């Protein structure tokens, strides 16, 4: 079932956004799920699937909504699921597994990140802990294989006037505004990338900003801070040419144009799901006293 969602989009990207509502009966099964599907089970894809399957047997209509969500992500849509009891980690993991196996972003990272603005946060903390606006980016763009699907489950998201609107930018909307030469340059693996602040002091990884998937679609791995740090690093394996740097600057300017971004006001109980290789995401600044808590997790994408 679809439902209204506060959306601001000068570019008309609502065609790329699917909004679905989970059955309200889901809340009645939190206690059962948390007893039968515990933290030690979360990393096991077989247990994820079993918990979701039994939950779907108990909640009429859940299987249909989750199938619609999974299909929409495969069809190049951003998805918002509404009515998720996001305070329950068991429920978040079980629902997320409908898209694919829930996996950590890399082996040394937890399966689920709890993100809350930290009043003492500075540039050396995780970006999710900051209140400042976040420019459009790919999650974990510097790792050898960035996570396929990003999911953000909102336990609490302040009030409508407290900031923290999510922004979505589809790579096709960016590429159509670029010169073909820039698109080609950005596909060459000539860009040193460093996952700051966590990997500060390590050698950057050479990446491309754009690539083509097996089915010919354009994919993206981009985070401005990571690329700036990689290019500036004395440990970079090579320095990109002036042509490559200029192409990157034009890409960054295009990504930041408001006309390329869709702003979505997500509320408590919403889960945002995006293909991490097709959408860049960010958010607006969070007001000083706003209370915001979300759970971030990743899945592979079911075929």
GROMACS .gro file of C-alpha atoms in nm, residues 68-190:
model
  123
   68UNK     CA    1   0.706  -0.497  -0.362
   69UNK     CA    2   0.997  -0.326  -0.186
   70UNK     CA    3   1.250  -0.580  -0.312
   71UNK     CA    4   1.118  -0.554  -0.666
   72UNK     CA    5   1.128  -0.172  -0.657
   73UNK     CA    6   1.494  -0.166  -0.549
   74UNK     CA    7   1.583  -0.405  -0.833
   75UNK     CA    8   1.387  -0.177  -1.068
   76UNK     CA    9   1.613   0.119  -0.981
   77UNK     CA   10   1.381   0.280  -0.728
   78UNK     CA   11   1.455   0.435  -0.393
   79UNK     CA   12   1.211   0.287  -0.140
   80UNK     CA   13   1.062   0.421   0.181
   81UNK     CA   14   0.894   0.167   0.408
   82UNK     CA   15   0.662   0.331   0.662
   83UNK     CA   16   0.540   0.193   0.995
   84UNK     CA   17   0.854   0.000   1.092
   85UNK     CA   18   0.904  -0.056   1.468
   86UNK     CA   19   1.262   0.063   1.425
   87UNK     CA   20   1.344   0.055   1.796
   88UNK     CA   21   1.345  -0.326   1.767
   89UNK     CA   22   1.673  -0.432   1.603
   90UNK     CA   23   1.531  -0.781   1.547
   91UNK     CA   24   1.246  -0.630   1.347
   92UNK     CA   25   1.481  -0.404   1.148
   93UNK     CA   26   1.708  -0.695   1.049
   94UNK     CA   27   1.420  -0.930   0.964
   95UNK     CA   28   1.250  -0.671   0.742
   96UNK     CA   29   1.579  -0.563   0.578
   97UNK     CA   30   1.659  -0.922   0.482
   98UNK     CA   31   1.376  -0.911   0.228
   99UNK     CA   32   1.610  -0.706   0.007
  100UNK     CA   33   1.902  -0.947   0.052
  101UNK     CA   34   2.132  -1.088   0.320
  102UNK     CA   35   2.217  -0.828   0.586
  103UNK     CA   36   2.596  -0.791   0.592
  104UNK     CA   37   2.852  -0.555   0.754
  105UNK     CA   38   3.005  -0.286   0.536
  106UNK     CA   39   3.339  -0.463   0.580
  107UNK     CA   40   3.462  -0.749   0.802
  108UNK     CA   41   3.585  -0.525   1.084
  109UNK     CA   42   3.259  -0.331   1.113
  110UNK     CA   43   2.944  -0.413   1.316
  111UNK     CA   44   2.637  -0.543   1.139
  112UNK     CA   45   2.431  -0.243   1.250
  113UNK     CA   46   2.542   0.113   1.325
  114UNK     CA   47   2.348   0.322   1.576
  115UNK     CA   48   2.377   0.685   1.465
  116UNK     CA   49   2.290   0.977   1.691
  117UNK     CA   50   2.411   1.339   1.662
  118UNK     CA   51   2.686   1.395   1.915
  119UNK     CA   52   2.712   1.750   2.053
  120UNK     CA   53   3.087   1.697   2.100
  121UNK     CA   54   3.140   1.557   1.750
  122UNK     CA   55   3.407   1.706   1.527
  123UNK     CA   56   3.558   1.619   1.190
  124UNK     CA   57   3.738   1.317   1.339
  125UNK     CA   58   3.415   1.131   1.418
  126UNK     CA   59   3.182   0.932   1.193
  127UNK     CA   60   2.982   1.156   0.961
  128UNK     CA   61   2.662   1.007   1.102
  129UNK     CA   62   2.749   1.161   1.440
  130UNK     CA   63   2.764   1.514   1.298
  131UNK     CA   64   2.485   1.770   1.278
  132UNK     CA   65   2.625   1.955   0.975
  133UNK     CA   66   2.472   1.900   0.633
  134UNK     CA   67   2.611   1.599   0.446
  135UNK     CA   68   2.673   1.639   0.074
  136UNK     CA   69   2.562   1.361  -0.164
  137UNK     CA   70   2.787   1.057  -0.133
  138UNK     CA   71   2.826   0.680  -0.163
  139UNK     CA   72   2.853   0.492   0.164
  140UNK     CA   73   3.194   0.326   0.209
  141UNK     CA   74   3.313   0.449  -0.129
  142UNK     CA   75   3.679   0.371  -0.054
  143UNK     CA   76   3.651   0.001   0.030
  144UNK     CA   77   3.727  -0.251  -0.249
  145UNK     CA   78   3.358  -0.346  -0.283
  146UNK     CA   79   3.116  -0.087  -0.139
  147UNK     CA   80   2.794  -0.230   0.009
  148UNK     CA   81   2.527  -0.298  -0.252
  149UNK     CA   82   2.221  -0.164  -0.068
  150UNK     CA   83   2.201   0.098   0.208
  151UNK     CA   84   1.914   0.095   0.459
  152UNK     CA   85   1.845   0.369   0.716
  153UNK     CA   86   1.583   0.289   0.980
  154UNK     CA   87   1.459   0.592   1.172
  155UNK     CA   88   1.403   0.526   1.542
  156UNK     CA   89   1.340   0.900   1.588
  157UNK     CA   90   1.381   1.199   1.359
  158UNK     CA   91   1.294   1.510   1.557
  159UNK     CA   92   1.021   1.742   1.434
  160UNK     CA   93   0.943   1.861   1.080
  161UNK     CA   94   1.122   2.192   1.143
  162UNK     CA   95   1.435   2.043   1.305
  163UNK     CA   96   1.625   1.972   0.982
  164UNK     CA   97   1.778   1.640   0.885
  165UNK     CA   98   1.590   1.594   0.557
  166UNK     CA   99   1.737   1.315   0.347
  167UNK     CA  100   1.859   1.399  -0.004
  168UNK     CA  101   1.867   1.155  -0.296
  169UNK     CA  102   2.057   1.202  -0.622
  170UNK     CA  103   2.031   0.946  -0.902
  171UNK     CA  104   2.349   0.899  -1.101
  172UNK     CA  105   2.167   0.909  -1.437
  173UNK     CA  106   2.040   1.259  -1.355
  174UNK     CA  107   2.398   1.369  -1.292
  175UNK     CA  108   2.552   1.199  -1.594
  176UNK     CA  109   2.302   1.351  -1.837
  177UNK     CA  110   2.429   1.697  -1.739
  178UNK     CA  111   2.796   1.608  -1.795
  179UNK     CA  112   3.004   1.616  -2.110
  180UNK     CA  113   3.064   1.270  -2.257
  181UNK     CA  114   3.439   1.320  -2.221
  182UNK     CA  115   3.400   1.378  -1.847
  183UNK     CA  116   3.189   1.064  -1.813
  184UNK     CA  117   3.467   0.865  -1.981
  185UNK     CA  118   3.743   1.019  -1.766
  186UNK     CA  119   3.548   0.949  -1.448
  187UNK     CA  120   3.532   0.579  -1.543
  188UNK     CA  121   3.911   0.547  -1.540
  189UNK     CA  122   4.061   0.414  -1.211
  190UNK     CA  123   4.283   0.716  -1.159
   0.00000   0.00000   0.00000
